[in-house]
Amino acid sequence: MSSLSGENRLLFFPVRHHSPVCSYQLTRVIEKYRPDIILIEGPSDAEELIPVLTHEETRLPAAVYYFYKDKKKLVSEEAEDYKCYYPFLNSSPEYNALLAAKHTGIPARFIDLPYYELMINTSEKSGLRRAEKQDYADDTRLTQGDVYRALCGRTSVRGFEEFWEKYFEIGGLRLSPEGFLRQMHTYCLMTRENADPEELEADGTNVRERFMAARITEEMKSHWRVLVVTGGFHSSGLYELVMSGDVKPPKLHTVPADCKGAFPAAYSYEAADALHGYASGMNYPYFYDSVYRRICESGSHEGAFDGTALDLLVRTAKACAKKDLPAALPDVTAALSMMRGLAALRGVGESGIYELIDAVTSTFIKGEKTLSSSLPIDLLKKLAVGEGVGHIGDKSRVPPLITDFEEQCKKLRIDCDTVTPKTAECGLFTSAKGLAVSRFLHRCRYLGTGFCKLQKGADLRENRDRSRVREEWTYRRTPSTDAALIDHTADGFTIEEACRTAAHKTLAGERRCEEAAKTAVDCFVMGIPISDERQLLTERTAADGDFFSVGGGMRYFETLHRLRELYGYEDESAEELIGLCFSKLIAMLPTMANLPKEAADGCIKVMKHMSALTDSILRSRAGELETALRLMVSAPDRQPAVYGAAMGLLCRFDDSFRVEAERALGGYLRGAPEVMKQGAEYLKGLFSAARDIMFGENDFLRMTDELITGMSGEDFTEVLPQLRLAFGYFTPQETSATAKAAAALHDTTASEIRFGRVIDEGLYAFGKRLDEEIAEEMT
């Protein structure tokens, strides 16, 4: 398996994904072995993307993004959508194999199962069907298990990554290609021997290897020297299958073209970091990428790790200085000395990332290590992980939506090539650019790209901060940004077109007026006229029989109507939709008279909104509302709070209803204790709509006082929350006036009522009874 002799027709090169030593030794093997073809572990249906990945203007990190829509339920009955990434860094052996093949004119092929087929052949909660999995390749078998634990114990290292760096990344650079192959095959074979056969079947390993073995066997018919580059765990399994001479490839399923796909996408170092959850990644990918670039630039592996570690040490010191942390030249010198001393003490040929971390910890941190004092380590690790985002040079295979996204960012001067959060401030009404930036970022948010987040500004969906005229956004590009844009590729070739299509689909699937109105708000802030969807919005409103949903929708449409001029719209569709909602509510209002108590507040809110609209936008329809309210109060069964609100609103139309409202309160006063308690709810509804009724020429104040004082202590405690809400509608001036009037009734002062010492009613009753008993004894 490891002979580089020209007589060896088949050579397996096992790799750890994104390993610089594997890339270095692989390029040496290709130069020495001179294969006729290079076969690489990678989904075979993405082979046409190889020229894009190796394009001169492509900048890594980059990835192949795969998706599969399980509409035929071949994976599970849930018919879910699946996606994953196959990342490439400068240090990725697979990428360097593709690059070497391009430069030498050797054909290169991807030989692995298509992504959709792997999903179909993987058991639930295993392999790529684990909840956290979104990466095609998986190196976890090389980094887990009894083998690595035994080796770490024997070599006195703290974990696998430190073991790997010492004996493979640094030590492997000094080996011959043959020696490195023997070392890799030995380690991978030991790992393979400890694998569970049932697990290999469940996670799709067996079916993948049968497929790859069949492809290898087929290529050997037309090529003499075949080089196979796969994850180290697969090498021995593939060798056994090919040598057996009896390879039966799995039969592939027929999947519609629109349910599967593979696209090139920009990727980030952060997403490729094992510490951020990438199972096949190495810790601190930028550090190892820098090591490999240094090897390529110098043409030698000598000093590659030492030089990269020193460069990162200096950058860490500069980052500390920007944070006003003490990192003087003597600290850097001490860290360098410590780093090299640790490498010599540990028997490591050069200083690696772990020697660098330990050295910075011991020299940059003064005193005890705490969350605040460990900031230099945090800065170092952040630099070692990397902040860069890649770029796809050949746009012919990039989805047009990503191209438009990048063009829009360039036009609006938004940096779309950073994973470091940046801030954008938009003056919505001070410049055309501010509004344009706002609309673009709202569109990106609507498509679920994760590219941006609104930190400050008006939130029309939640009806908050409508007076704000500036927005503050944070944004950064991650692999999920490109993934979301690829997912929406079928919706349009531009961001605006995709948003229009996505909004249309959302509206088509809505059945409630309020939710449809929220989508209209989304369109509004994205700069998409709601007139485009007037028909759908009209249909959703007309078909909705939910009083509260239509009321909520009317509120959103009013917001859009009032803000249309401010946001630069000439669209009158919102006013028409307000009228349609109003008509629906008028028809339903009489049936709301006796709704459940818990729904009363929501109903009152809608009623008051309808009344407010008849004072402005819908003045001509005030008579309709009055008629509906009269029917409501004449219903035989009425919820007290809603009844009170209806009476209060009717006082606007006919002042004689003040007498009716007073008569209704008198009815509650003359009723049984349970009826009296309902009077508190009646007052709450009445005051919410017409609190000025308390100050008219009527007996409302006296009757309210009778209602309150006529209750028992227990009943009063029960209705106290309702009473608090009732009087909570009063302004401070109205509260003061009420206190003065109540003081006159009880022969005291307003100040004593409002601010006097509160006496527990139970204690007062006990004292009264005690006085009566004493008086009786004295008599």
CSV table of C-alpha atoms in Angstrom, one decimal, residues 385-688:
chain,number,residue,atom,x,y,z
A,385,VAL,CA,-8.4,30.2,14.6
A,386,GLY,CA,-8.4,32.9,12.0
A,387,GLU,CA,-11.0,35.5,10.9
A,388,GLY,CA,-10.8,35.3,7.1
A,389,VAL,CA,-13.6,34.4,4.7
A,390,GLY,CA,-12.9,32.8,1.3
A,391,HIS,CA,-13.9,33.9,-2.2
A,392,ILE,CA,-15.0,32.0,-5.2
A,393,GLY,CA,-13.1,33.2,-8.3
A,394,ASP,CA,-15.1,31.5,-11.0
A,395,LYS,CA,-18.6,32.9,-10.8
A,396,SER,CA,-20.0,30.7,-13.6
A,397,ARG,CA,-21.0,28.0,-11.0
A,398,VAL,CA,-21.8,30.3,-8.2
A,399,PRO,CA,-25.6,30.8,-7.7
A,400,PRO,CA,-26.7,34.2,-9.1
A,401,LEU,CA,-28.1,35.1,-5.7
A,402,ILE,CA,-24.7,35.0,-4.1
A,403,THR,CA,-23.3,37.1,-6.9
A,404,ASP,CA,-26.0,39.7,-6.5
A,405,PHE,CA,-25.5,39.7,-2.7
A,406,GLU,CA,-21.8,40.5,-3.2
A,407,GLU,CA,-22.5,43.1,-5.8
A,408,GLN,CA,-25.1,44.8,-3.5
A,409,CYS,CA,-22.6,44.8,-0.7
A,410,LYS,CA,-20.0,46.4,-2.9
A,411,LYS,CA,-22.4,49.0,-4.1
A,412,LEU,CA,-23.5,49.9,-0.6
A,413,ARG,CA,-19.9,49.7,0.8
A,414,ILE,CA,-20.7,46.8,3.1
A,415,ASP,CA,-17.8,44.5,3.9
A,416,CYS,CA,-19.1,41.0,3.0
A,417,ASP,CA,-15.8,39.3,3.4
A,418,THR,CA,-15.4,39.4,7.2
A,419,VAL,CA,-16.4,37.1,10.0
A,420,THR,CA,-15.5,39.8,12.5
A,421,PRO,CA,-18.8,41.6,13.5
A,422,LYS,CA,-19.0,45.1,12.0
A,423,THR,CA,-21.4,47.9,12.5
A,424,ALA,CA,-23.6,49.8,10.0
A,425,GLU,CA,-25.7,52.9,10.9
A,426,CYS,CA,-28.5,53.9,8.7
A,427,GLY,CA,-30.2,57.3,8.7
A,428,LEU,CA,-33.5,56.2,7.3
A,429,PHE,CA,-34.8,59.6,6.2
A,430,THR,CA,-31.6,61.7,5.9
A,431,SER,CA,-30.2,60.1,2.8
A,432,ALA,CA,-31.2,57.8,0.0
A,433,LYS,CA,-28.2,55.5,0.8
A,434,GLY,CA,-29.3,55.1,4.5
A,435,LEU,CA,-32.7,53.8,3.4
A,436,ALA,CA,-31.1,51.6,0.7
A,437,VAL,CA,-28.8,50.0,3.2
A,438,SER,CA,-31.6,49.5,5.6
A,439,ARG,CA,-33.8,47.8,3.0
A,440,PHE,CA,-30.9,45.5,1.9
A,441,LEU,CA,-30.1,44.4,5.4
A,442,HIS,CA,-33.8,43.8,6.1
A,443,ARG,CA,-33.9,41.6,3.0
A,444,CYS,CA,-30.9,39.6,4.1
A,445,ARG,CA,-32.5,39.1,7.5
A,446,TYR,CA,-35.8,38.0,5.9
A,447,LEU,CA,-34.0,35.4,3.8
A,448,GLY,CA,-32.6,33.9,7.0
A,449,THR,CA,-29.0,34.5,6.0
A,450,GLY,CA,-27.8,35.2,9.5
A,451,PHE,CA,-25.7,38.0,7.9
A,452,CYS,CA,-27.0,40.9,10.0
A,453,LYS,CA,-28.8,41.7,13.2
A,454,LEU,CA,-30.8,44.8,14.0
A,455,GLN,CA,-29.5,46.2,17.3
A,456,LYS,CA,-31.3,49.5,17.5
A,457,GLY,CA,-34.1,51.0,15.4
A,458,ALA,CA,-37.9,50.9,14.8
A,459,ASP,CA,-39.5,47.5,15.1
A,460,LEU,CA,-42.7,47.8,13.1
A,461,ARG,CA,-43.5,44.1,13.5
A,462,GLU,CA,-43.7,44.5,17.3
A,463,ASN,CA,-44.8,48.1,17.1
A,464,ARG,CA,-41.9,49.3,19.1
A,465,ASP,CA,-39.7,52.4,18.8
A,466,ARG,CA,-41.6,53.7,15.8
A,467,SER,CA,-40.2,57.2,16.4
A,468,ARG,CA,-36.6,56.1,15.8
A,469,VAL,CA,-35.1,57.6,12.6
A,470,ARG,CA,-31.9,55.7,12.7
A,471,GLU,CA,-31.0,52.0,12.6
A,472,GLU,CA,-27.9,50.3,14.0
A,473,TRP,CA,-27.0,46.9,12.5
A,474,THR,CA,-24.2,44.4,13.2
A,475,TYR,CA,-23.2,42.1,10.4
A,476,ARG,CA,-20.7,39.4,9.5
A,477,ARG,CA,-20.5,36.7,6.8
A,478,THR,CA,-20.5,33.1,7.8
A,479,PRO,CA,-20.9,29.9,5.8
A,480,SER,CA,-24.6,29.8,6.8
A,481,THR,CA,-25.0,33.1,4.9
A,482,ASP,CA,-24.0,31.5,1.6
A,483,ALA,CA,-26.0,28.4,2.5
A,484,ALA,CA,-29.2,30.4,3.0
A,485,LEU,CA,-28.7,32.2,-0.3
A,486,ILE,CA,-28.1,29.0,-2.1
A,487,ASP,CA,-31.3,27.6,-0.5
A,488,HIS,CA,-33.2,30.6,-2.0
A,489,THR,CA,-31.6,30.3,-5.4
A,490,ALA,CA,-34.8,28.9,-6.8
A,491,ASP,CA,-36.7,32.0,-5.6
A,492,GLY,CA,-34.9,34.5,-7.8
A,493,PHE,CA,-31.6,35.7,-9.3
A,494,THR,CA,-31.5,38.9,-7.1
A,495,ILE,CA,-31.9,39.5,-3.4
A,496,GLU,CA,-35.0,41.6,-4.1
A,497,GLU,CA,-36.6,39.0,-6.4
A,498,ALA,CA,-35.9,36.2,-3.9
A,499,CYS,CA,-37.6,38.3,-1.2
A,500,ARG,CA,-40.6,38.9,-3.3
A,501,THR,CA,-40.9,35.2,-4.1
A,502,ALA,CA,-40.4,34.2,-0.5
A,503,ALA,CA,-42.9,36.7,0.8
A,504,HIS,CA,-45.4,35.5,-1.8
A,505,LYS,CA,-44.9,31.9,-0.7
A,506,THR,CA,-45.4,32.9,2.9
A,507,LEU,CA,-48.6,34.8,2.2
A,508,ALA,CA,-49.9,31.9,0.1
A,509,GLY,CA,-49.4,29.6,3.0
A,510,GLU,CA,-51.0,31.9,5.6
A,511,ARG,CA,-54.5,31.5,6.8
A,512,ARG,CA,-54.7,34.3,9.4
A,513,CYS,CA,-55.1,38.0,8.6
A,514,GLU,CA,-52.7,39.1,11.4
A,515,GLU,CA,-49.8,36.9,10.1
A,516,ALA,CA,-50.4,38.0,6.6
A,517,ALA,CA,-50.2,41.6,7.8
A,518,LYS,CA,-46.9,40.9,9.5
A,519,THR,CA,-45.5,39.7,6.2
A,520,ALA,CA,-46.8,42.9,4.6
A,521,VAL,CA,-44.8,44.8,7.3
A,522,ASP,CA,-41.7,42.7,6.3
A,523,CYS,CA,-42.3,43.7,2.7
A,524,PHE,CA,-42.7,47.4,3.7
A,525,VAL,CA,-39.3,47.6,5.5
A,526,MET,CA,-37.7,45.7,2.6
A,527,GLY,CA,-38.9,48.3,0.1
A,528,ILE,CA,-41.3,45.9,-1.6
A,529,PRO,CA,-44.7,47.6,-2.3
A,530,ILE,CA,-47.5,45.6,-0.7
A,531,SER,CA,-49.6,46.4,-3.8
A,532,ASP,CA,-47.8,43.5,-5.4
A,533,GLU,CA,-49.6,41.2,-3.0
A,534,ARG,CA,-52.9,43.1,-2.6
A,535,GLN,CA,-54.9,40.2,-4.0
A,536,LEU,CA,-53.5,37.7,-1.6
A,537,LEU,CA,-53.8,40.0,1.4
A,538,THR,CA,-57.4,40.8,0.5
A,539,GLU,CA,-58.2,37.1,0.2
A,540,ARG,CA,-56.6,36.3,3.6
A,541,THR,CA,-58.5,39.1,5.3
A,542,ALA,CA,-61.8,38.2,3.7
A,543,ALA,CA,-61.5,34.5,4.6
A,544,ASP,CA,-60.4,35.0,8.2
A,545,GLY,CA,-63.2,34.6,10.8
A,546,ASP,CA,-61.0,35.3,13.8
A,547,PHE,CA,-62.0,38.6,15.4
A,548,PHE,CA,-58.7,39.1,17.1
A,549,SER,CA,-56.6,38.1,14.1
A,550,VAL,CA,-58.5,40.6,11.9
A,551,GLY,CA,-58.1,43.3,14.6
A,552,GLY,CA,-54.3,42.6,14.8
A,553,GLY,CA,-54.1,42.8,11.0
A,554,MET,CA,-55.9,46.1,10.9
A,555,ARG,CA,-53.4,47.6,13.4
A,556,TYR,CA,-50.5,46.6,11.2
A,557,PHE,CA,-52.1,48.0,8.1
A,558,GLU,CA,-52.7,51.3,9.8
A,559,THR,CA,-49.0,51.4,10.7
A,560,LEU,CA,-48.1,51.0,7.1
A,561,HIS,CA,-50.6,53.6,6.0
A,562,ARG,CA,-49.3,56.2,8.4
A,563,LEU,CA,-45.7,55.6,7.6
A,564,ARG,CA,-46.0,55.3,3.8
A,565,GLU,CA,-45.0,58.9,3.0
A,566,LEU,CA,-42.1,58.9,5.5
A,567,TYR,CA,-40.7,55.7,3.9
A,568,GLY,CA,-41.2,57.0,0.4
A,569,TYR,CA,-44.2,54.9,-0.7
A,570,GLU,CA,-47.1,56.1,-2.9
A,571,ASP,CA,-49.0,52.8,-2.3
A,572,GLU,CA,-52.6,53.2,-1.1
A,573,SER,CA,-53.2,49.5,-0.6
A,574,ALA,CA,-52.9,49.7,3.2
A,575,GLU,CA,-55.9,52.1,3.4
A,576,GLU,CA,-58.1,49.7,1.4
A,577,LEU,CA,-57.1,46.8,3.6
A,578,ILE,CA,-57.9,48.8,6.7
A,579,GLY,CA,-61.4,49.3,5.4
A,580,LEU,CA,-61.8,45.6,4.6
A,581,CYS,CA,-60.7,44.7,8.2
A,582,PHE,CA,-63.0,47.3,9.6
A,583,SER,CA,-66.0,45.8,7.7
A,584,LYS,CA,-65.1,42.3,9.0
A,585,LEU,CA,-64.9,43.5,12.5
A,586,ILE,CA,-68.2,45.4,12.3
A,587,ALA,CA,-70.0,42.3,11.3
A,588,MET,CA,-68.4,40.2,14.1
A,589,LEU,CA,-68.6,42.9,16.9
A,590,PRO,CA,-72.1,42.1,18.2
A,591,THR,CA,-71.2,38.5,18.7
A,592,MET,CA,-68.3,39.5,21.0
A,593,ALA,CA,-70.7,40.7,23.8
A,594,ASN,CA,-70.4,37.6,25.9
A,595,LEU,CA,-66.9,36.3,25.1
A,596,PRO,CA,-64.8,34.6,27.9
A,597,LYS,CA,-63.3,36.8,30.6
A,598,GLU,CA,-59.7,36.1,29.5
A,599,ALA,CA,-60.4,37.5,26.0
A,600,ALA,CA,-62.1,40.7,27.2
A,601,ASP,CA,-58.9,42.9,27.2
A,602,GLY,CA,-58.1,41.9,23.6
A,603,CYS,CA,-61.6,42.7,22.5
A,604,ILE,CA,-61.6,46.1,24.2
A,605,LYS,CA,-58.3,46.9,22.5
A,606,VAL,CA,-59.8,46.2,19.1
A,607,MET,CA,-62.9,48.2,19.9
A,608,LYS,CA,-60.9,51.2,20.9
A,609,HIS,CA,-58.8,51.0,17.8
A,610,MET,CA,-61.9,50.9,15.7
A,611,SER,CA,-63.2,54.0,17.4
A,612,ALA,CA,-59.9,55.8,16.9
A,613,LEU,CA,-60.0,55.0,13.2
A,614,THR,CA,-63.4,56.6,12.9
A,615,ASP,CA,-61.8,59.8,14.2
A,616,SER,CA,-59.2,59.8,11.4
A,617,ILE,CA,-59.0,57.5,8.4
A,618,LEU,CA,-62.5,56.1,8.5
A,619,ARG,CA,-64.6,59.1,9.6
A,620,SER,CA,-67.4,58.2,7.2
A,621,ARG,CA,-67.9,54.9,8.9
A,622,ALA,CA,-68.6,56.1,12.5
A,623,GLY,CA,-72.3,55.3,12.1
A,624,GLU,CA,-71.6,51.7,11.4
A,625,LEU,CA,-69.5,51.4,14.6
A,626,GLU,CA,-72.3,53.0,16.6
A,627,THR,CA,-74.9,50.6,15.3
A,628,ALA,CA,-72.7,47.6,16.0
A,629,LEU,CA,-72.0,48.9,19.6
A,630,ARG,CA,-75.8,49.4,20.2
A,631,LEU,CA,-76.4,45.8,19.2
A,632,MET,CA,-73.6,44.7,21.4
A,633,VAL,CA,-75.0,46.4,24.6
A,634,SER,CA,-78.5,45.2,23.9
A,635,ALA,CA,-77.4,41.5,23.9
A,636,PRO,CA,-79.0,39.5,26.7
A,637,ASP,CA,-75.7,38.1,28.0
A,638,ARG,CA,-72.7,40.5,28.3
A,639,GLN,CA,-69.2,40.2,29.6
A,640,PRO,CA,-69.0,43.1,32.1
A,641,ALA,CA,-65.7,44.6,30.9
A,642,VAL,CA,-66.6,44.5,27.3
A,643,TYR,CA,-70.1,45.9,28.1
A,644,GLY,CA,-68.5,48.8,30.0
A,645,ALA,CA,-66.1,49.5,27.1
A,646,ALA,CA,-69.0,49.5,24.6
A,647,MET,CA,-71.0,51.9,26.9
A,648,GLY,CA,-68.0,54.2,27.1
A,649,LEU,CA,-67.5,54.3,23.4
A,650,LEU,CA,-71.2,54.9,22.8
A,651,CYS,CA,-70.9,58.0,25.0
A,652,ARG,CA,-68.8,59.5,22.1
A,653,PHE,CA,-71.7,59.2,19.7
A,654,ASP,CA,-74.6,60.1,22.1
A,655,ASP,CA,-74.2,61.9,25.4
A,656,SER,CA,-77.4,60.4,26.7
A,657,PHE,CA,-75.6,57.1,27.1
A,658,ARG,CA,-73.9,58.6,30.2
A,659,VAL,CA,-77.2,58.1,31.9
A,660,GLU,CA,-77.4,54.5,30.5
A,661,ALA,CA,-73.9,53.8,31.8
A,662,GLU,CA,-74.9,55.2,35.2
A,663,ARG,CA,-78.0,53.1,35.3
A,664,ALA,CA,-76.0,50.0,34.4
A,665,LEU,CA,-73.6,50.6,37.3
A,666,GLY,CA,-76.6,51.0,39.6
A,667,GLY,CA,-77.7,47.5,38.5
A,668,TYR,CA,-74.4,46.1,39.6
A,669,LEU,CA,-74.7,48.0,42.9
A,670,ARG,CA,-78.1,46.5,43.7
A,671,GLY,CA,-77.1,43.0,42.9
A,672,ALA,CA,-75.9,40.1,45.0
A,673,PRO,CA,-72.2,40.1,46.1
A,674,GLU,CA,-71.1,38.2,43.0
A,675,VAL,CA,-72.9,40.8,40.8
A,676,MET,CA,-71.2,43.6,42.7
A,677,LYS,CA,-67.8,42.1,41.9
A,678,GLN,CA,-68.7,42.2,38.2
A,679,GLY,CA,-69.2,45.9,38.7
A,680,ALA,CA,-65.4,46.3,39.1
A,681,GLU,CA,-64.9,44.7,35.7
A,682,TYR,CA,-67.6,46.9,34.2
A,683,LEU,CA,-65.7,50.0,35.6
A,684,LYS,CA,-62.5,48.8,34.1
A,685,GLY,CA,-64.0,48.5,30.6
A,686,LEU,CA,-65.9,51.8,31.0
A,687,PHE,CA,-62.9,53.8,32.2
A,688,SER,CA,-60.7,52.4,29.5
